[in-house]
Amino acid sequence: MRFVFSGRFYFLAVLCLVPLSLSWNYPFLRWVTLAYNILLITAAVADHFLSRKHIEDVSAEREFPVRFAIGDANEVRLLLENTGTRDILIRIKDEYPPDLELLDPREAEFELPAKRRAEFSYRLRPTRRGRYEFGRIAVRFLSTLGLVWSQAEIGEPEAIKVYPNMRRAREIELKALGNQSFIAVQRRSTRRGEGREFESMRDYVRGDELRHISWTATARRSKLTTRQYQIERDQTVMIAIDAGRMMTGRIEGETKFDTAIHATLALMSACARAGDNAGIVVFGRRVRKYLPPKRGVEHMDAVLEALHDMEPELIEPSYARAFQFIASNLKKRAFIVILTDVVDKDSSRELINSLRLLRPRHLPLVATIGDRDLNAMVSAKPEEIREVFLQSAAEEIIHQRESALRLVESLGGLALDVTTQTLGPRLLESYLRVKERGMI
């Protein structure tokens, strides 16, 4: 039997102490007290069974006003409806996924009038992406005689998906492009006199480059005429995200893989504003996810869907397989952004050797996500011999990383050594610089 006694029951139970205290002089009162208790318990049990049908008139459902995003407070709204003819005093307790951080009380008590609806809400904050399960809603309702709180479960289990945070991606874009981020990319992508895409003809003015003079138009007009160019649109950007062992490292409570995902979203947003197509490849020992280059709201939704449950694995990535896959699927020249981390000679050697699969058709940019603690460790003054050894190891890692990035540049690629804090802004700055210089 799923019920608990109410305050009214305990009050009535305490009343039996009065005749019981007089039973020393009147022994028959003991039998009266026993009969009273039996009658009270029987009434409570009967009250529970007779009242259970009332909860069948109560239905409940959850609403999620917005899509769940990692790191954001997300509202969970419970809608209850009483289709019966009796008002019900009800207590509810939602069974939320325990991996989500509870920000508000998930329990409430209120009266649910007959033929009416009621609403209750609380907030949760996801700390990781993925799929999570809500259980059924536990309820207690006061019985007809008010002797017990009957317990039941209403509603249905429900699954939700926690996605990467697009608000954070837009904040990265704002930080990189300044206060005019919403129009900065468009302006820079149509700036005349730069890039390689022909835009129009105009009269020659002092300072124009001679290579831009159109001699055929000059002969036809008998006047020096210069070609105008703009930064190309409809170009291709492919972002390759390493989902291997090194990307599982956590900095300030977040994996490098999560940092790379949000930087990816910021870059894809900037590409869409500039009129370019962007795609993603997530790889470990094999290619785990591929979305070909496109742009638009539907494409961004597809990217969020693809990345919401993607997690790095404790394995070494295969750069060769990933880059061979990219080279075979992209025939048009593209800007290939590789988000990874290297700390030893073996991993950097495979990365460098595999980059030859992308050159010279494509322009690769290798962004290694460093550990900010290494730089702090090297710059601090050691206090004991153990710290000296730690600094020596940190310096060796930094040296190997710098050597690997220099080799990337020697192959004709671009290289960035960034922290989790600077990854997004530096990526966007590099993308705009590549666009302006017509390197794609």
CSV table of C-alpha atoms in Angstrom, one decimal:
chain,number,residue,atom,x,y,z
A,1,MET,CA,0.0,0.0,0.0
A,2,ARG,CA,1.6,3.3,-1.2
A,3,PHE,CA,0.4,6.0,1.2
A,4,VAL,CA,1.6,7.9,4.2
A,5,PHE,CA,-0.5,9.0,7.1
A,6,SER,CA,-1.6,12.7,7.2
A,7,GLY,CA,-1.4,15.2,10.0
A,8,ARG,CA,-5.2,14.7,10.6
A,9,PHE,CA,-4.6,11.0,11.2
A,10,TYR,CA,-1.9,11.6,13.7
A,11,PHE,CA,-4.1,14.2,15.5
A,12,LEU,CA,-6.9,11.7,15.8
A,13,ALA,CA,-4.5,9.0,16.9
A,14,VAL,CA,-3.2,11.3,19.7
A,15,LEU,CA,-6.8,11.7,21.0
A,16,CYS,CA,-6.8,8.1,22.1
A,17,LEU,CA,-4.3,9.0,24.8
A,18,VAL,CA,-7.1,10.7,26.7
A,19,PRO,CA,-9.1,7.6,27.5
A,20,LEU,CA,-5.9,5.6,27.7
A,21,SER,CA,-4.7,7.8,30.5
A,22,LEU,CA,-7.9,7.1,32.4
A,23,SER,CA,-7.8,3.4,32.0
A,24,TRP,CA,-6.0,2.9,35.3
A,25,ASN,CA,-9.3,3.6,37.0
A,26,TYR,CA,-11.6,2.4,34.2
A,27,PRO,CA,-10.0,-0.7,32.6
A,28,PHE,CA,-12.8,-1.0,30.0
A,29,LEU,CA,-11.4,2.2,28.4
A,30,ARG,CA,-8.4,0.1,27.2
A,31,TRP,CA,-10.8,-1.9,25.0
A,32,VAL,CA,-12.4,1.3,23.8
A,33,THR,CA,-9.0,2.7,22.9
A,34,LEU,CA,-8.1,-0.5,21.0
A,35,ALA,CA,-11.3,-0.5,19.1
A,36,TYR,CA,-10.8,3.2,18.3
A,37,ASN,CA,-7.3,2.6,16.9
A,38,ILE,CA,-8.5,-0.3,14.8
A,39,LEU,CA,-11.4,1.7,13.5
A,40,LEU,CA,-9.1,4.7,12.7
A,41,ILE,CA,-6.5,2.5,10.8
A,42,THR,CA,-9.3,0.7,8.9
A,43,ALA,CA,-10.8,4.0,8.0
A,44,ALA,CA,-7.4,5.3,6.8
A,45,VAL,CA,-6.8,2.2,4.6
A,46,ALA,CA,-10.3,2.3,3.2
A,47,ASP,CA,-9.9,6.1,2.5
A,48,HIS,CA,-6.7,5.3,0.6
A,49,PHE,CA,-8.3,2.7,-1.6
A,50,LEU,CA,-11.5,4.7,-2.3
A,51,SER,CA,-9.5,7.8,-3.1
A,52,ARG,CA,-7.1,6.2,-5.6
A,53,LYS,CA,-9.6,6.7,-8.5
A,54,HIS,CA,-9.3,10.4,-8.1
A,55,ILE,CA,-5.7,10.5,-9.4
A,56,GLU,CA,-6.8,8.8,-12.6
A,57,ASP,CA,-8.4,12.1,-13.4
A,58,VAL,CA,-5.1,13.9,-13.2
A,59,SER,CA,-2.8,14.0,-16.2
A,60,ALA,CA,0.7,15.6,-16.5
A,61,GLU,CA,3.1,16.5,-19.2
A,62,ARG,CA,6.5,18.3,-19.4
A,63,GLU,CA,7.3,21.2,-21.6
A,64,PHE,CA,10.8,22.5,-22.5
A,65,PRO,CA,10.5,26.1,-23.8
A,66,VAL,CA,14.0,26.0,-25.3
A,67,ARG,CA,16.4,23.4,-26.5
A,68,PHE,CA,18.7,22.2,-23.7
A,69,ALA,CA,22.2,23.7,-24.0
A,70,ILE,CA,25.3,22.8,-22.0
A,71,GLY,CA,26.1,25.4,-19.3
A,72,ASP,CA,22.8,27.2,-19.6
A,73,ALA,CA,19.9,27.3,-17.1
A,74,ASN,CA,17.1,25.5,-18.8
A,75,GLU,CA,13.5,25.6,-17.7
A,76,VAL,CA,11.4,22.5,-17.1
A,77,ARG,CA,7.7,23.2,-17.1
A,78,LEU,CA,5.1,20.7,-15.7
A,79,LEU,CA,1.5,21.1,-16.8
A,80,LEU,CA,-1.1,19.3,-14.7
A,81,GLU,CA,-4.8,19.0,-15.5
A,82,ASN,CA,-7.7,17.7,-13.3
A,83,THR,CA,-10.5,16.4,-15.5
A,84,GLY,CA,-12.5,15.2,-12.5
A,85,THR,CA,-15.2,16.8,-10.4
A,86,ARG,CA,-13.3,17.1,-7.2
A,87,ASP,CA,-10.6,19.5,-6.1
A,88,ILE,CA,-7.4,17.7,-5.2
A,89,LEU,CA,-4.7,18.9,-2.8
A,90,ILE,CA,-1.5,17.5,-4.5
A,91,ARG,CA,2.2,17.3,-3.9
A,92,ILE,CA,4.5,16.7,-6.9
A,93,LYS,CA,8.1,15.7,-7.3
A,94,ASP,CA,9.7,15.4,-10.7
A,95,GLU,CA,12.3,12.7,-11.4
A,96,TYR,CA,14.9,14.7,-13.3
A,97,PRO,CA,18.2,13.2,-14.6
A,98,PRO,CA,20.7,13.2,-11.7
A,99,ASP,CA,23.6,14.2,-14.0
A,100,LEU,CA,21.9,17.6,-14.5
A,101,GLU,CA,22.5,20.3,-11.9
A,102,LEU,CA,19.3,21.3,-10.0
A,103,LEU,CA,18.9,25.0,-9.6
A,104,ASP,CA,15.4,25.3,-8.1
A,105,PRO,CA,13.2,23.1,-5.9
A,106,ARG,CA,11.6,20.3,-8.0
A,107,GLU,CA,8.8,19.8,-5.4
A,108,ALA,CA,5.6,21.7,-5.0
A,109,GLU,CA,2.3,21.5,-3.2
A,110,PHE,CA,-0.9,23.2,-4.4
A,111,GLU,CA,-4.6,22.6,-4.8
A,112,LEU,CA,-5.7,21.5,-8.3
A,113,PRO,CA,-9.3,22.6,-8.8
A,114,ALA,CA,-11.7,20.4,-10.7
A,115,LYS,CA,-11.8,20.9,-14.5
A,116,ARG,CA,-8.8,23.2,-14.2
A,117,ARG,CA,-5.1,23.2,-15.1
A,118,ALA,CA,-2.0,24.1,-13.0
A,119,GLU,CA,1.6,24.8,-13.9
A,120,PHE,CA,4.9,24.4,-12.1
A,121,SER,CA,8.4,25.0,-13.3
A,122,TYR,CA,12.0,24.7,-12.1
A,123,ARG,CA,15.4,25.0,-13.7
A,124,LEU,CA,18.2,22.6,-14.5
A,125,ARG,CA,21.7,23.2,-15.8
A,126,PRO,CA,23.4,20.5,-17.9
A,127,THR,CA,27.2,20.2,-17.4
A,128,ARG,CA,27.7,17.7,-20.2
A,129,ARG,CA,26.3,17.1,-23.7
A,130,GLY,CA,24.4,14.0,-24.4
A,131,ARG,CA,21.1,12.2,-24.0
A,132,TYR,CA,19.3,12.1,-20.6
A,133,GLU,CA,16.2,10.5,-19.2
A,134,PHE,CA,13.4,12.0,-17.1
A,135,GLY,CA,11.4,9.5,-15.0
A,136,ARG,CA,7.7,9.7,-14.2
A,137,ILE,CA,6.3,12.4,-11.9
A,138,ALA,CA,5.8,11.2,-8.3
A,139,VAL,CA,2.7,12.7,-6.7
A,140,ARG,CA,1.0,12.5,-3.3
A,141,PHE,CA,-2.6,13.6,-3.0
A,142,LEU,CA,-4.8,14.0,0.0
A,143,SER,CA,-7.5,11.4,0.4
A,144,THR,CA,-11.2,12.2,0.6
A,145,LEU,CA,-11.4,12.0,4.4
A,146,GLY,CA,-7.9,13.6,4.7
A,147,LEU,CA,-6.5,10.7,6.7
A,148,VAL,CA,-3.7,9.7,4.3
A,149,TRP,CA,-1.5,11.0,1.4
A,150,SER,CA,-1.9,8.5,-1.3
A,151,GLN,CA,1.2,8.0,-3.6
A,152,ALA,CA,1.2,7.5,-7.3
A,153,GLU,CA,3.1,8.2,-10.5
A,154,ILE,CA,1.8,10.2,-13.4
A,155,GLY,CA,3.1,11.3,-16.8
A,156,GLU,CA,5.6,9.3,-18.9
A,157,PRO,CA,9.4,8.9,-18.9
A,158,GLU,CA,10.9,11.3,-21.4
A,159,ALA,CA,14.3,11.7,-23.0
A,160,ILE,CA,16.0,15.0,-23.8
A,161,LYS,CA,19.2,15.9,-25.7
A,162,VAL,CA,21.7,18.4,-24.4
A,163,TYR,CA,23.3,20.3,-27.3
A,164,PRO,CA,26.4,22.5,-27.6
A,165,ASN,CA,25.8,26.1,-26.6
A,166,MET,CA,25.1,28.4,-29.5
A,167,ARG,CA,24.9,31.4,-27.3
A,168,ARG,CA,28.5,30.8,-26.2
A,169,ALA,CA,29.5,30.3,-29.9
A,170,ARG,CA,28.0,33.7,-30.7
A,171,GLU,CA,29.9,35.3,-27.7
A,172,ILE,CA,33.1,33.9,-29.2
A,173,GLU,CA,32.2,35.5,-32.5
A,174,LEU,CA,31.5,38.8,-30.8
A,175,LYS,CA,34.8,38.7,-28.9
A,176,ALA,CA,36.7,38.0,-32.1
A,177,LEU,CA,35.0,40.5,-34.4
A,178,GLY,CA,34.1,43.3,-32.0
A,179,ASN,CA,30.9,45.1,-31.4
A,180,GLN,CA,29.9,45.0,-35.1
A,181,SER,CA,30.3,41.2,-35.3
A,182,PHE,CA,26.8,40.8,-36.9
A,183,ILE,CA,27.8,42.9,-39.9
A,184,ALA,CA,31.6,42.8,-39.8
A,185,VAL,CA,32.0,39.6,-41.8
A,186,GLN,CA,29.6,40.7,-44.5
A,187,ARG,CA,31.5,44.1,-44.8
A,188,ARG,CA,34.9,42.5,-44.9
A,189,SER,CA,33.7,39.8,-47.4
A,190,THR,CA,32.6,42.5,-49.9
A,191,ARG,CA,35.4,44.9,-49.4
A,192,ARG,CA,36.5,46.2,-52.8
A,193,GLY,CA,40.1,46.1,-54.0
A,194,GLU,CA,40.9,42.9,-52.1
A,195,GLY,CA,40.5,39.2,-52.8
A,196,ARG,CA,40.5,37.5,-56.2
A,197,GLU,CA,36.9,37.5,-57.4
A,198,PHE,CA,36.1,40.0,-60.1
A,199,GLU,CA,33.5,42.6,-59.1
A,200,SER,CA,33.5,45.5,-61.6
A,201,MET,CA,35.5,48.0,-63.7
A,202,ARG,CA,36.3,51.6,-62.8
A,203,ASP,CA,38.6,54.4,-63.9
A,204,TYR,CA,42.2,54.1,-62.9
A,205,VAL,CA,43.4,56.2,-59.9
A,206,ARG,CA,46.9,56.8,-58.7
A,207,GLY,CA,48.0,54.0,-56.4
A,208,ASP,CA,46.2,51.2,-58.2
A,209,GLU,CA,48.3,48.1,-58.9
A,210,LEU,CA,49.4,47.8,-62.5
A,211,ARG,CA,48.5,44.1,-62.6
A,212,HIS,CA,44.8,45.1,-62.1
A,213,ILE,CA,44.7,47.3,-65.2
A,214,SER,CA,42.5,45.9,-67.9
A,215,TRP,CA,44.3,46.7,-71.2
A,216,THR,CA,41.4,45.5,-73.4
A,217,ALA,CA,39.0,47.8,-71.6
A,218,THR,CA,41.6,50.6,-71.7
A,219,ALA,CA,42.0,50.3,-75.5
A,220,ARG,CA,38.2,50.2,-76.0
A,221,ARG,CA,37.6,53.3,-73.9
A,222,SER,CA,40.9,55.1,-74.6
A,223,LYS,CA,41.1,55.6,-70.8
A,224,LEU,CA,43.0,53.6,-68.2
A,225,THR,CA,40.6,51.2,-66.6
A,226,THR,CA,41.1,49.0,-63.5
A,227,ARG,CA,39.5,45.8,-62.5
A,228,GLN,CA,37.9,45.8,-59.0
A,229,TYR,CA,37.9,42.6,-56.9
A,230,GLN,CA,36.1,41.4,-53.9
A,231,ILE,CA,36.7,38.7,-51.4
A,232,GLU,CA,35.4,35.4,-52.8
A,233,ARG,CA,32.1,33.9,-51.6
A,234,ASP,CA,30.9,30.4,-51.8
A,235,GLN,CA,34.2,29.1,-50.7
A,236,THR,CA,34.7,25.9,-48.7
A,237,VAL,CA,35.8,25.5,-45.1
A,238,MET,CA,36.2,22.1,-43.5
A,239,ILE,CA,36.7,21.7,-39.8
A,240,ALA,CA,38.4,18.5,-38.6
A,241,ILE,CA,37.9,17.9,-34.9
A,242,ASP,CA,40.2,15.4,-33.2
A,243,ALA,CA,38.3,13.1,-30.9
A,244,GLY,CA,41.3,11.2,-29.6
A,245,ARG,CA,43.1,10.8,-26.3
A,246,MET,CA,44.6,14.2,-26.0
A,247,MET,CA,41.2,15.9,-26.4
A,248,THR,CA,39.9,14.3,-23.2
A,249,GLY,CA,42.0,16.6,-21.1
A,250,ARG,CA,40.0,18.9,-18.9
A,251,ILE,CA,40.9,22.6,-18.3
A,252,GLU,CA,38.7,24.5,-15.9
A,253,GLY,CA,36.1,21.7,-15.8
A,254,GLU,CA,35.7,21.4,-19.6
A,255,THR,CA,37.3,19.0,-22.0
A,256,LYS,CA,39.4,20.3,-24.9
A,257,PHE,CA,36.9,18.5,-27.2
A,258,ASP,CA,34.1,20.7,-25.8
A,259,THR,CA,36.2,23.8,-26.3
A,260,ALA,CA,36.9,22.7,-29.9
A,261,ILE,CA,33.1,22.2,-30.6
A,262,HIS,CA,32.1,25.7,-29.5
A,263,ALA,CA,35.0,27.2,-31.5
A,264,THR,CA,33.8,25.2,-34.5
A,265,LEU,CA,30.3,26.6,-34.1
A,266,ALA,CA,31.6,30.1,-33.9
A,267,LEU,CA,33.7,29.6,-37.1
A,268,MET,CA,30.8,28.0,-38.9
A,269,SER,CA,28.6,31.0,-38.0
A,270,ALA,CA,31.2,33.4,-39.3
A,271,CYS,CA,31.5,31.4,-42.5
A,272,ALA,CA,27.7,31.5,-43.1
A,273,ARG,CA,27.7,35.3,-42.6
A,274,ALA,CA,30.6,35.6,-45.2
A,275,GLY,CA,28.7,33.4,-47.7
A,276,ASP,CA,31.0,30.4,-47.4
A,277,ASN,CA,30.1,26.8,-46.9
A,278,ALA,CA,31.4,25.0,-43.9
A,279,GLY,CA,31.5,21.3,-42.9
A,280,ILE,CA,32.8,19.1,-40.1
A,281,VAL,CA,34.7,15.9,-39.7
A,282,VAL,CA,35.1,14.2,-36.3
A,283,PHE,CA,37.7,11.6,-36.3
A,284,GLY,CA,39.5,9.2,-33.9
A,285,ARG,CA,41.0,6.0,-35.3
A,286,ARG,CA,38.4,6.3,-38.0
A,287,VAL,CA,36.0,9.0,-39.2
A,288,ARG,CA,33.1,9.1,-36.8
A,289,LYS,CA,31.0,11.9,-38.2
A,290,TYR,CA,31.0,13.8,-41.5
A,291,LEU,CA,28.8,16.6,-42.6
A,292,PRO,CA,29.6,18.0,-46.1
A,293,PRO,CA,30.1,21.8,-46.5
A,294,LYS,CA,26.8,23.8,-46.6
A,295,ARG,CA,25.3,26.8,-44.9
A,296,GLY,CA,22.0,27.8,-43.5
A,297,VAL,CA,19.9,27.3,-40.4
A,298,GLU,CA,19.1,23.6,-41.3
A,299,HIS,CA,22.7,22.8,-41.7
A,300,MET,CA,23.6,24.4,-38.3
A,301,ASP,CA,20.8,22.3,-36.7
A,302,ALA,CA,22.3,19.2,-38.3
A,303,VAL,CA,25.7,20.1,-36.9
A,304,LEU,CA,24.3,20.5,-33.4
A,305,GLU,CA,22.4,17.2,-33.7
A,306,ALA,CA,25.6,15.4,-34.9
A,307,LEU,CA,27.7,16.8,-32.1
A,308,HIS,CA,25.3,16.6,-29.1
A,309,ASP,CA,26.4,13.1,-28.1
A,310,MET,CA,29.9,12.9,-29.5
A,311,GLU,CA,32.6,12.3,-26.9
A,312,PRO,CA,36.4,11.8,-27.3
A,313,GLU,CA,37.9,8.4,-26.8
A,314,LEU,CA,41.1,7.3,-25.0
A,315,ILE,CA,42.8,6.2,-28.3
A,316,GLU,CA,45.3,7.7,-30.6
A,317,PRO,CA,43.8,9.4,-33.6
A,318,SER,CA,44.6,8.5,-37.2
A,319,TYR,CA,45.4,11.7,-39.0
A,320,ALA,CA,46.2,9.8,-42.2
A,321,ARG,CA,42.7,8.2,-42.4
A,322,ALA,CA,41.0,11.5,-41.6
A,323,PHE,CA,43.0,13.5,-44.1
A,324,GLN,CA,42.7,10.9,-46.8
A,325,PHE,CA,38.9,11.0,-46.2
A,326,ILE,CA,38.8,14.8,-46.6
A,327,ALA,CA,41.0,14.7,-49.7
A,328,SER,CA,38.8,12.2,-51.4
A,329,ASN,CA,35.5,14.0,-50.5
A,330,LEU,CA,36.6,17.6,-51.3
A,331,LYS,CA,37.6,18.1,-54.9
A,332,LYS,CA,37.4,21.9,-54.7
A,333,ARG,CA,40.2,23.8,-52.9
A,334,ALA,CA,39.2,24.3,-49.3
A,335,PHE,CA,40.4,25.9,-46.0
A,336,ILE,CA,41.0,22.8,-43.7
A,337,VAL,CA,41.0,23.7,-40.0
A,338,ILE,CA,42.4,20.9,-37.8
A,339,LEU,CA,41.6,21.2,-34.1
A,340,THR,CA,43.9,18.9,-32.2
A,341,ASP,CA,46.7,18.7,-29.6
A,342,VAL,CA,50.2,17.2,-29.9
A,343,VAL,CA,52.7,16.7,-27.0
A,344,ASP,CA,55.2,14.2,-28.3
A,345,LYS,CA,57.3,13.5,-31.4
A,346,ASP,CA,55.3,10.4,-32.5
A,347,SER,CA,51.9,12.2,-32.7
A,348,SER,CA,53.4,15.3,-34.3
A,349,ARG,CA,55.3,13.2,-36.8
A,350,GLU,CA,52.1,11.4,-37.9
A,351,LEU,CA,50.4,14.7,-38.2
A,352,ILE,CA,53.1,16.3,-40.3
A,353,ASN,CA,53.4,13.3,-42.6
A,354,SER,CA,49.6,13.1,-43.1
A,355,LEU,CA,49.4,16.8,-44.0
A,356,ARG,CA,51.0,16.0,-47.3
A,357,LEU,CA,47.7,14.4,-48.2
A,358,LEU,CA,46.0,17.8,-48.1
A,359,ARG,CA,48.7,19.8,-49.8
A,360,PRO,CA,48.9,21.5,-52.3
A,361,ARG,CA,45.2,21.3,-53.2
A,362,HIS,CA,44.0,22.6,-49.9
A,363,LEU,CA,45.2,25.1,-47.3
A,364,PRO,CA,45.5,23.4,-43.9
A,365,LEU,CA,45.5,25.3,-40.6
A,366,VAL,CA,46.6,23.2,-37.5
A,367,ALA,CA,45.4,24.6,-34.2
A,368,THR,CA,46.8,22.9,-31.2
A,369,ILE,CA,44.9,23.4,-28.0
A,370,GLY,CA,47.6,23.8,-25.3
A,371,ASP,CA,47.4,23.5,-21.6
A,372,ARG,CA,47.5,26.9,-20.0
A,373,ASP,CA,49.0,25.4,-16.9
A,374,LEU,CA,52.1,24.4,-18.7
A,375,ASN,CA,53.0,28.0,-19.6
A,376,ALA,CA,52.2,29.1,-16.0
A,377,MET,CA,54.4,26.3,-14.7
A,378,VAL,CA,57.4,27.3,-16.9
A,379,SER,CA,57.1,31.0,-15.9
A,380,ALA,CA,56.9,30.4,-12.2
A,381,LYS,CA,60.0,30.3,-10.0
A,382,PRO,CA,60.6,26.8,-8.7
A,383,GLU,CA,60.6,26.4,-4.9
A,384,GLU,CA,61.8,22.8,-4.6
A,385,ILE,CA,63.5,20.2,-6.7
A,386,ARG,CA,60.3,18.5,-7.7
A,387,GLU,CA,59.1,21.7,-9.3
A,388,VAL,CA,62.4,21.9,-11.3
A,389,PHE,CA,61.7,18.5,-12.8
A,390,LEU,CA,58.1,19.5,-13.6
A,391,GLN,CA,59.2,22.7,-15.3
A,392,SER,CA,61.8,20.7,-17.4
A,393,ALA,CA,59.1,18.3,-18.6
A,394,ALA,CA,56.7,21.2,-19.4
A,395,GLU,CA,59.5,23.0,-21.4
A,396,GLU,CA,60.1,19.8,-23.4
A,397,ILE,CA,56.4,19.5,-24.3
A,398,ILE,CA,56.3,23.2,-25.3
A,399,HIS,CA,59.4,22.8,-27.4
A,400,GLN,CA,58.0,19.7,-29.2
A,401,ARG,CA,54.8,21.6,-29.9
A,402,GLU,CA,56.6,24.6,-31.3
A,403,SER,CA,58.8,22.3,-33.5
A,404,ALA,CA,55.7,20.6,-34.9
A,405,LEU,CA,54.0,23.9,-35.8
A,406,ARG,CA,57.1,25.1,-37.5
A,407,LEU,CA,57.1,22.0,-39.7
A,408,VAL,CA,53.4,22.6,-40.5
A,409,GLU,CA,54.4,26.1,-41.8
A,410,SER,CA,57.3,24.7,-43.8
A,411,LEU,CA,54.8,22.5,-45.7
A,412,GLY,CA,52.8,25.6,-46.7
A,413,GLY,CA,50.2,25.3,-44.0
A,414,LEU,CA,49.2,27.6,-41.2
A,415,ALA,CA,49.7,26.9,-37.5
A,416,LEU,CA,48.2,28.2,-34.2
A,417,ASP,CA,49.2,27.3,-30.7
A,418,VAL,CA,46.4,28.5,-28.5
A,419,THR,CA,44.8,28.0,-25.1
A,420,THR,CA,41.2,27.1,-24.5
A,421,GLN,CA,40.4,30.7,-23.9
A,422,THR,CA,41.9,32.0,-27.1
A,423,LEU,CA,41.0,29.2,-29.5
A,424,GLY,CA,37.7,30.7,-30.8
A,425,PRO,CA,38.9,34.3,-31.4
A,426,ARG,CA,42.2,33.2,-32.9
A,427,LEU,CA,40.4,30.9,-35.3
A,428,LEU,CA,38.0,33.6,-36.6
A,429,GLU,CA,40.9,36.1,-37.0
A,430,SER,CA,42.8,33.5,-39.0
A,431,TYR,CA,39.8,32.8,-41.2
A,432,LEU,CA,39.2,36.4,-42.0
A,433,ARG,CA,42.9,37.0,-42.7
A,434,VAL,CA,42.9,34.1,-45.1
A,435,LYS,CA,39.9,35.5,-46.8
A,436,GLU,CA,41.3,39.0,-47.2
A,437,ARG,CA,44.6,37.7,-48.6
A,438,GLY,CA,42.8,35.4,-51.1
A,439,MET,CA,44.7,32.3,-49.9
A,440,ILE,CA,41.8,29.9,-50.5
